[in-house]
Amino acid sequence: MSRTRARTRARGPRVAIIGCGFGGIATAVKLKKKGLTNFTVFEQSDGPGGTWWDNRYPGCEVDIASHAYSFSFLTYDWTRTHAGQAELQQYAEDVLDRFDVRRHCRFGVRVESASWDAEAARYDVRLASGETEPFDVVISCLGLLSRPRYPDWPGLDDFEGPKFHTARWESSHDLTGKRVAVVGTGSTATQVVPAIAEQVEQLYVFQRQPGWILPKGERDYTPRERAVFRRLPVVQKLRRLRLFYQFRVMFKGYDLHGKRQQQNLRLCREYIRTTVDDPELRAHLTPDYPWGCKRPVLASGFYPALNRPNVELVPHAVTQVTPKGIVDATGTEREIDVLVMATGFHATKFLASMDVRGTGGVSIHDTWKNDPRAFLGITVPGYPNFFMLYGPNTNGGFSVLAQLERQAEVAVRTIARMRRKGLRVVDTRPSAAERWVRWVDRQLVKHASAMGANCTNYYHAESGRNVTQWPKPHGEYYLLTKTLPYVGFIEVR
Ligand code: NAP
């Protein structure tokens, strides 16, 4: 028996988890639950939480109910229907401690690449420090919305005041009494705007294309509710099931021709009518494309904030920045003190911060050629023993945490099988991957976000394919990730 195989049998494969956001945490916990402890979690930040570590802008709060935006393997004493950034960050810390994962974590360590060594059947994982460490299995948990998208407006560098992206919020600047521009009206901006509107002297909100918005219904749980959730975990579980069911109903709206599409549009229009005072403002805020074409926004404070006298919606794109101001597409310049870019993320650039080289030393980016695709959104043929969480076409399905858990389970089940059967290599059948991508593409043709639906969104790669979205509710992904790995993987001893 070779040394690799003997080690695999004894301790289980050496596993590198890259990223300690919720994907990395789910994977680590599930490995531990299977008795697989030979793993390291690398995290470039100084603490866990991923997106909730990075995004610390005012008003930052999850827009899916906390009981759905949590791991299935742990009940938790949430203080709010929709947890804020600090509580989510604490949740990440608590889960690490509860499952004794922290001692596997190496914070402040950035992974630059993972290169497959076919002879040794392992990856050489190179760190930013220049060191290289060997691992039998690599699991990327880099997340989807982690690389901020900075605009390329002429003059941006010459702006004299503070300017920052929401995912890199500079809290050292006091916004009290300042003239502030927030550019963008996506899920992030609609949280920032109400959170700072009262404090600033003047707030300009630059909107290129409006989104369909519904109120989120957030509030603190009463002490009584929290006591019930704590004492009767089954109540939490039932609430979670109910939330998933409610999403299935809402999800029908993504079918362009279904009744629910019209119902969702009616609800959103009614919300505009009853919340926004000025008819002209209402018109600017009403999209002219189907519900679900862009990511629907859930935000209760945005429209009310726009009614304030010190808040102005500028319904135009930004074309230029000057040393003291910002210019919109009509050529109007507004003087500002602070510029906030709520301009989103490079969602289609999967694995952008890490080079993965598979069989023959080919980079995954060369394999993809700007058209990322993966079997179950998790594995790519020619990249053995490599798994991705939140990979191509896995965004959506309601709770991203549930999606991440399914992906972690695929990786962990495979690793457990590697140990049990003494496998050195598990790769993906090219035919299975092709069939998967064709099926996903066919589902997305009917999706409200399909090209030609007259809206801009962050889902489409340069190839024109929607490479980010999962086209169904979570239940379908659950079933497929439980079954398809049996036919999609090739095992080598
Ligand atoms: P986003 O949805 O991509 O929105 C970016 C906004 O910036 C859009 O309004 C976009 O306009 C605008 N924009 C981008 N580039 C621009 C430019 N050069 N000039 C002018 N405007 C520009 O990004 P996001 O709001 O950060 O949200 C991203 C995703 O993160 C969400 O879809 C959601 O999945 C997640 N998120 C979740 C939460 C939560 O759960 N609480 C909160 C925040 C974000 P166009 O619409 O015209 O492109």
XYZ file of C-alpha atoms and ligand atoms in Angstrom:
541
model
C 0.000 0.000 0.000
C 1.427 3.433 -0.956
C 2.138 5.978 1.756
C -0.604 8.311 0.486
C -3.178 5.536 0.615
C -2.095 4.427 4.066
C -2.367 8.022 5.348
C -5.742 8.463 3.691
C -7.030 5.337 5.446
C -5.628 6.292 8.834
C -6.321 10.010 9.291
C -8.465 10.802 6.308
C -7.320 13.022 3.437
C -5.609 16.312 4.280
C -8.179 18.966 3.422
C -7.622 22.679 2.783
C -10.722 24.849 3.191
C -10.144 28.275 1.669
C -12.299 30.916 3.334
C -13.910 31.086 6.770
C -17.223 32.627 5.812
C -20.407 30.638 6.281
C -19.386 28.180 3.516
C -16.054 27.393 5.157
C -17.697 27.078 8.554
C -20.399 24.704 7.242
C -17.734 22.529 5.610
C -15.558 22.417 8.715
C -18.482 21.478 10.971
C -19.670 18.756 8.608
C -16.157 17.303 8.343
C -15.933 17.167 12.131
C -19.333 15.539 12.410
C -18.028 12.724 10.156
C -14.913 12.353 12.296
C -12.682 13.911 9.629
C -10.357 16.227 11.524
C -7.362 16.422 9.193
C -8.255 19.860 7.819
C -7.125 23.479 7.880
C -9.286 26.544 7.260
C -7.355 29.399 5.637
C -8.856 32.885 5.944
C -7.265 36.062 4.664
C -9.192 38.269 7.115
C -8.389 38.367 10.815
C -11.642 36.684 11.811
C -14.520 34.505 10.553
C -17.752 35.598 8.880
C -16.756 36.275 5.256
C -19.275 38.692 3.816
C -20.374 39.680 7.337
C -16.782 40.424 8.236
C -16.287 42.604 5.161
C -19.637 44.397 5.015
C -19.941 46.732 7.994
C -21.857 49.586 6.434
C -24.584 51.330 8.469
C -27.863 49.410 8.325
C -26.198 46.150 7.224
C -28.675 43.392 7.991
C -29.673 40.115 6.357
C -32.771 40.377 4.176
C -33.865 36.771 4.684
C -35.420 35.818 8.025
C -32.774 34.776 10.566
C -34.335 31.364 11.159
C -33.880 30.552 7.481
C -30.508 32.294 7.265
C -28.942 29.905 9.758
C -27.440 26.451 9.731
C -29.797 23.486 9.987
C -27.510 21.794 12.508
C -27.894 24.394 15.246
C -30.779 26.292 16.802
C -29.886 29.830 17.848
C -31.199 32.578 20.068
C -31.689 35.250 17.375
C -32.635 38.667 18.752
C -34.299 39.897 15.544
C -36.434 38.524 12.749
C -33.573 39.641 10.441
C -30.180 39.650 12.137
C -27.847 42.613 11.772
C -24.180 42.429 10.769
C -22.850 42.332 14.351
C -25.146 39.469 15.342
C -24.286 37.505 12.183
C -20.605 38.033 12.860
C -21.151 36.763 16.412
C -23.068 33.782 15.002
C -20.007 32.848 12.929
C -17.819 33.069 16.047
C -20.308 31.059 18.137
C -20.586 28.234 15.591
C -16.768 27.991 15.394
C -16.568 27.638 19.171
C -19.599 25.401 19.581
C -18.077 22.816 17.186
C -14.467 23.407 18.253
C -13.383 24.468 14.766
C -11.314 27.497 15.738
C -8.162 25.480 16.336
C -8.256 24.426 12.667
C -8.369 28.067 11.476
C -5.454 30.125 10.264
C -6.593 33.747 10.108
C -4.710 36.441 8.226
C -3.394 33.855 5.760
C -4.179 34.312 2.069
C -4.101 31.399 -0.361
C -2.863 32.343 -3.828
C -3.063 29.102 -5.732
C -3.661 25.377 -5.647
C -1.841 23.258 -8.251
C -2.584 19.575 -8.850
C 0.382 17.225 -8.748
C -0.939 14.158 -10.584
C 1.900 11.864 -9.575
C 1.536 12.564 -5.876
C -2.279 12.921 -6.218
C -2.346 16.099 -4.173
C -2.545 19.871 -4.443
C 0.349 22.146 -3.682
C -1.339 25.057 -1.949
C 0.685 28.253 -2.184
C 0.198 30.970 0.412
C 0.794 34.700 -0.019
C 3.803 34.324 2.297
C 5.459 32.188 -0.425
C 5.176 28.903 1.496
C 3.652 25.866 -0.167
C 1.751 23.162 1.712
C 0.452 19.824 0.394
C -3.242 18.850 0.621
C -5.125 15.872 -0.812
C -8.355 17.833 -1.199
C -9.027 21.560 -1.680
C -12.421 23.154 -0.993
C -12.873 26.742 -2.140
C -15.277 28.710 0.051
C -14.458 32.115 -1.415
C -18.053 33.259 -1.765
C -19.816 34.908 -4.674
C -20.148 38.538 -3.651
C -16.690 39.163 -2.283
C -14.895 41.281 -4.902
C -16.244 44.855 -4.836
C -17.003 46.351 -8.229
C -15.462 49.806 -8.418
C -16.774 52.118 -11.123
C -14.396 53.535 -13.722
C -15.819 57.088 -13.807
C -13.406 59.690 -15.154
C -12.123 61.887 -12.341
C -12.826 59.402 -9.530
C -9.206 59.437 -8.353
C -9.209 63.248 -8.169
C -12.201 63.493 -5.815
C -10.945 65.389 -2.751
C -13.256 63.951 -0.072
C -13.549 60.437 1.333
C -14.726 57.863 -1.220
C -15.258 54.198 -0.493
C -17.169 51.078 -1.499
C -19.857 49.845 0.900
C -17.967 46.549 1.379
C -14.957 48.570 2.559
C -16.839 51.102 4.685
C -14.544 53.683 6.269
C -16.163 54.292 9.635
C -13.523 56.892 10.578
C -15.499 59.534 8.627
C -18.300 61.155 10.593
C -21.132 61.793 8.125
C -22.976 64.182 10.440
C -23.887 67.354 8.597
C -22.147 66.227 5.391
C -23.337 66.207 1.781
C -23.184 62.560 0.765
C -23.747 60.751 -2.532
C -24.751 57.073 -2.524
C -24.424 55.539 -5.963
C -26.571 52.479 -6.635
C -30.000 51.310 -5.501
C -29.473 47.560 -4.979
C -29.924 45.589 -1.747
C -26.934 47.331 -0.153
C -27.817 50.945 -1.012
C -31.407 50.463 0.133
C -30.031 49.610 3.587
C -27.393 52.354 3.718
C -29.717 55.186 2.642
C -32.250 54.968 5.514
C -29.442 54.302 7.998
C -27.633 57.583 7.248
C -30.453 59.817 5.957
C -31.200 61.452 9.302
C -27.590 62.143 10.147
C -26.370 63.772 6.939
C -27.174 67.289 5.765
C -27.955 66.283 2.194
C -28.128 62.844 0.598
C -28.090 62.260 -3.166
C -29.080 58.753 -4.271
C -27.978 57.959 -7.812
C -30.179 55.397 -9.509
C -29.375 53.933 -12.918
C -32.296 51.509 -13.093
C -34.818 51.011 -10.263
C -35.374 47.659 -8.575
C -38.619 45.953 -7.535
C -38.815 46.412 -3.779
C -40.968 44.938 -1.018
C -40.784 45.656 2.722
C -38.791 43.187 4.783
C -40.938 43.097 7.930
C -37.999 43.261 10.320
C -38.356 43.743 14.062
C -36.822 42.630 17.354
C -38.167 39.401 18.789
C -40.010 39.938 22.063
C -38.452 38.323 25.179
C -41.392 35.905 25.189
C -40.795 34.842 21.582
C -37.109 34.328 22.264
C -37.910 32.241 25.331
C -40.220 30.033 23.272
C -37.582 29.598 20.528
C -34.944 28.762 23.157
C -37.011 26.286 25.127
C -38.740 24.643 22.196
C -36.242 24.213 19.350
C -38.957 22.442 17.405
C -40.774 25.800 17.099
C -37.659 27.255 15.433
C -37.518 24.305 13.083
C -41.180 24.651 12.165
C -40.729 28.368 11.533
C -37.796 27.550 9.273
C -39.892 25.057 7.293
C -42.669 27.609 6.963
C -40.237 30.229 5.625
C -38.932 27.792 3.017
C -42.502 26.988 1.990
C -43.416 30.694 1.699
C -40.403 31.195 -0.538
C -41.573 28.389 -2.851
C -44.798 30.329 -3.365
C -42.953 33.618 -4.019
C -40.502 31.796 -6.273
C -43.260 30.976 -8.757
C -43.016 34.655 -9.676
C -39.732 33.950 -11.465
C -41.754 32.173 -14.146
C -42.274 35.010 -16.612
C -45.653 33.723 -17.707
C -47.024 32.556 -14.371
C -49.820 34.169 -12.331
C -47.438 34.816 -9.438
C -45.299 37.125 -11.607
C -48.315 39.429 -11.961
C -49.136 39.132 -8.256
C -45.593 40.072 -7.239
C -45.688 43.082 -9.587
C -48.992 44.188 -8.072
C -47.609 43.918 -4.536
C -44.537 45.999 -5.433
C -46.565 48.680 -7.268
C -48.944 48.888 -4.340
C -45.989 49.315 -1.986
C -44.694 52.231 -4.074
C -48.150 53.812 -4.215
C -48.728 53.632 -0.486
C -45.222 54.645 0.618
C -43.840 57.229 -1.783
C -45.461 60.668 -1.514
C -44.410 62.404 -4.749
C -45.990 61.063 -8.000
C -42.903 61.996 -10.051
C -40.674 60.133 -7.607
C -43.039 57.146 -7.801
C -42.639 57.078 -11.570
C -38.831 57.136 -11.288
C -38.921 54.285 -8.798
C -41.169 52.024 -10.873
C -39.258 49.530 -13.016
C -40.403 48.630 -16.520
C -39.162 45.046 -16.540
C -40.444 41.791 -14.976
C -40.238 41.054 -11.259
C -37.163 38.878 -10.609
C -35.158 40.184 -13.570
C -32.829 41.906 -11.117
C -32.424 40.423 -7.651
C -35.631 41.515 -5.844
C -34.897 43.920 -3.008
C -36.396 43.600 0.466
C -36.104 46.905 2.290
C -38.558 48.683 4.568
C -36.729 51.959 5.109
C -35.679 52.968 1.587
C -38.863 54.512 0.171
C -39.711 56.345 3.429
C -36.167 57.786 3.451
C -36.666 59.130 -0.088
C -39.655 61.143 1.185
C -37.338 63.143 3.437
C -36.615 66.762 2.417
C -32.831 66.249 2.679
C -32.819 63.198 0.377
C -32.914 63.520 -3.416
C -33.220 60.616 -5.816
C -31.196 61.351 -8.932
C -32.666 59.020 -11.551
C -29.588 59.028 -13.764
C -26.285 57.233 -14.099
C -23.105 58.894 -12.904
C -20.832 59.928 -15.759
C -17.998 61.768 -14.063
C -16.529 62.794 -10.736
C -14.895 66.161 -10.160
C -12.607 67.173 -7.253
C -15.639 68.511 -5.344
C -18.655 66.829 -6.858
C -20.388 64.243 -8.953
C -21.894 64.638 -12.429
C -24.950 62.762 -13.694
C -25.890 61.742 -17.255
C -27.715 65.051 -17.836
C -24.469 66.933 -17.132
C -25.640 68.306 -13.775
C -22.930 68.535 -11.126
C -23.756 68.284 -7.428
C -21.211 69.277 -4.796
C -20.602 66.569 -2.220
C -18.302 65.881 0.734
C -18.388 62.070 0.751
C -18.869 59.549 -2.066
C -20.269 56.097 -1.235
C -20.129 53.461 -3.946
C -22.898 50.876 -3.432
C -22.039 49.518 -6.854
C -22.065 45.794 -6.147
C -19.630 42.985 -6.828
C -17.910 41.042 -9.595
C -20.267 38.129 -9.143
C -19.439 36.310 -12.384
C -15.684 36.157 -11.743
C -15.573 32.901 -9.813
C -12.286 32.083 -8.052
C -10.952 35.484 -9.137
C -8.572 35.731 -6.194
C -7.137 32.229 -6.482
C -5.516 30.298 -9.315
C -6.516 26.641 -9.430
C -4.513 24.385 -11.741
C -5.763 20.900 -12.488
C -4.681 17.985 -14.683
C -1.888 19.023 -17.054
C -1.334 22.264 -15.120
C -4.265 24.011 -16.850
C -5.677 27.007 -14.981
C -9.403 26.783 -14.248
C -9.758 30.272 -15.729
C -8.389 28.993 -19.064
C -10.810 26.083 -18.919
C -13.714 28.416 -18.292
C -12.715 31.156 -20.759
C -14.973 33.677 -18.961
C -17.838 31.193 -18.981
C -17.705 29.484 -15.566
C -19.564 26.196 -15.264
C -19.468 23.325 -12.795
C -21.253 20.049 -12.072
C -23.855 20.862 -9.380
C -22.016 24.195 -9.257
C -19.398 22.331 -7.223
C -16.859 20.377 -9.319
C -15.146 20.763 -12.700
C -13.828 17.864 -14.826
C -10.027 17.829 -14.904
C -9.813 19.378 -11.414
C -9.726 16.254 -9.247
C -10.285 16.428 -5.497
C -11.344 20.065 -5.879
C -14.705 21.370 -4.674
C -16.264 24.816 -4.769
C -18.969 26.250 -2.539
C -21.197 29.000 -3.980
C -19.902 28.095 -7.446
C -21.552 28.752 -10.827
C -25.382 28.708 -10.902
C -25.922 28.141 -7.190
C -27.067 31.616 -6.119
C -30.736 31.782 -5.117
C -32.975 28.975 -3.911
C -33.856 31.146 -0.877
C -31.280 30.742 1.901
C -27.693 30.776 0.753
C -26.764 28.966 3.949
C -28.942 26.020 2.984
C -27.325 25.942 -0.477
C -23.869 26.071 1.140
C -24.738 23.185 3.440
C -25.730 21.010 0.485
C -22.463 21.814 -1.299
C -20.442 21.124 1.846
C -22.248 17.780 2.183
C -21.267 16.755 -1.365
C -17.609 17.496 -0.590
C -17.666 15.878 2.847
C -19.476 12.716 1.687
C -16.885 12.334 -1.064
C -13.995 12.799 1.353
C -15.522 10.253 3.736
C -15.748 7.809 0.810
C -12.117 8.525 -0.067
C -11.118 7.533 3.427
C -13.377 4.484 3.567
C -12.310 3.091 0.200
C -8.729 4.368 0.250
C -9.365 6.462 -2.883
C -6.625 8.799 -4.072
C -8.549 10.678 -6.728
C -12.144 11.665 -7.389
C -12.859 13.535 -10.618
C -16.028 14.614 -12.426
C -17.383 12.835 -15.497
C -17.312 15.363 -18.350
C -20.606 14.006 -19.719
C -22.323 14.550 -16.338
C -21.012 18.111 -16.129
C -22.151 18.902 -19.681
C -25.609 17.488 -19.089
C -25.896 19.458 -15.857
C -25.010 22.766 -17.514
C -27.406 22.122 -20.408
C -30.233 21.379 -17.966
C -29.545 24.520 -15.888
C -29.421 26.663 -19.043
C -32.770 25.243 -20.196
C -34.380 26.099 -16.845
C -33.021 29.631 -16.940
C -34.594 30.374 -20.331
C -37.944 30.592 -18.518
C -36.483 32.629 -15.664
C -37.393 36.307 -15.249
C -33.699 37.180 -15.294
C -33.188 35.779 -18.820
C -31.376 38.000 -21.281
C -33.676 40.240 -23.220
C -35.971 40.803 -20.239
C -34.966 44.452 -20.391
C -33.018 44.820 -17.182
C -29.395 44.822 -16.087
C -28.310 42.380 -13.410
C -25.083 40.847 -12.158
C -25.897 37.322 -13.327
C -24.513 37.213 -16.865
C -20.900 36.495 -17.814
C -19.161 37.942 -20.852
C -20.317 34.831 -22.734
C -23.911 36.001 -22.240
C -24.822 32.997 -20.091
C -26.429 33.440 -16.702
C -23.644 31.907 -14.617
C -24.727 32.844 -11.102
C -28.359 31.836 -10.592
C -29.877 28.571 -9.432
C -33.155 28.302 -11.359
C -35.300 26.457 -8.791
C -36.201 26.604 -5.088
C -33.842 24.978 -2.594
C -35.691 21.625 -2.348
C -34.763 20.676 -5.914
C -31.099 21.430 -5.245
C -31.327 19.322 -2.080
C -32.550 16.281 -4.011
C -30.081 16.674 -6.878
C -27.037 17.091 -4.625
C -28.079 13.959 -2.706
C -28.349 11.802 -5.822
C -26.278 13.014 -8.792
C -22.801 12.633 -7.232
C -23.338 8.846 -7.473
C -23.329 9.045 -11.269
C -21.238 12.164 -11.785
C -17.998 11.233 -10.073
C -15.161 8.952 -11.216
C -13.180 7.290 -8.438
C -9.539 6.195 -8.748
C -7.748 4.059 -6.185
P -26.110 45.232 -6.789
O -27.381 44.587 -6.498
O -25.269 44.704 -7.883
O -26.415 46.762 -7.003
C -25.436 47.636 -7.458
C -26.078 48.972 -7.739
O -25.074 49.849 -8.213
C -27.142 48.904 -8.824
O -28.166 49.791 -8.497
C -26.373 49.347 -10.066
O -27.184 49.937 -11.055
C -25.460 50.383 -9.462
N -24.235 50.575 -10.243
C -23.268 49.664 -10.474
N -22.283 50.201 -11.194
C -22.638 51.480 -11.405
C -22.044 52.566 -12.084
N -20.860 52.428 -12.688
N -22.706 53.728 -12.107
C -23.900 53.871 -11.486
N -24.511 52.890 -10.830
C -23.883 51.718 -10.784
O -25.136 45.256 -5.483
P -25.527 45.246 -3.960
O -26.612 46.202 -3.675
O -24.283 45.372 -3.196
O -26.122 43.822 -3.749
C -25.457 42.678 -4.271
C -26.058 41.422 -3.712
O -25.598 41.249 -2.389
C -27.558 41.417 -3.599
O -28.183 41.050 -4.771
C -27.757 40.383 -2.533
O -27.688 39.102 -3.093
C -26.576 40.617 -1.646
N -26.919 41.494 -0.519
C -27.666 40.984 0.462
C -27.973 41.774 1.517
C -28.746 41.228 2.628
O -29.103 40.111 2.724
N -29.014 42.033 3.564
C -27.578 43.077 1.590
C -26.822 43.579 0.577
C -26.503 42.777 -0.471
P -27.976 49.027 -12.139
O -29.075 48.384 -11.375
O -28.439 49.985 -13.149
O -26.976 48.035 -12.657
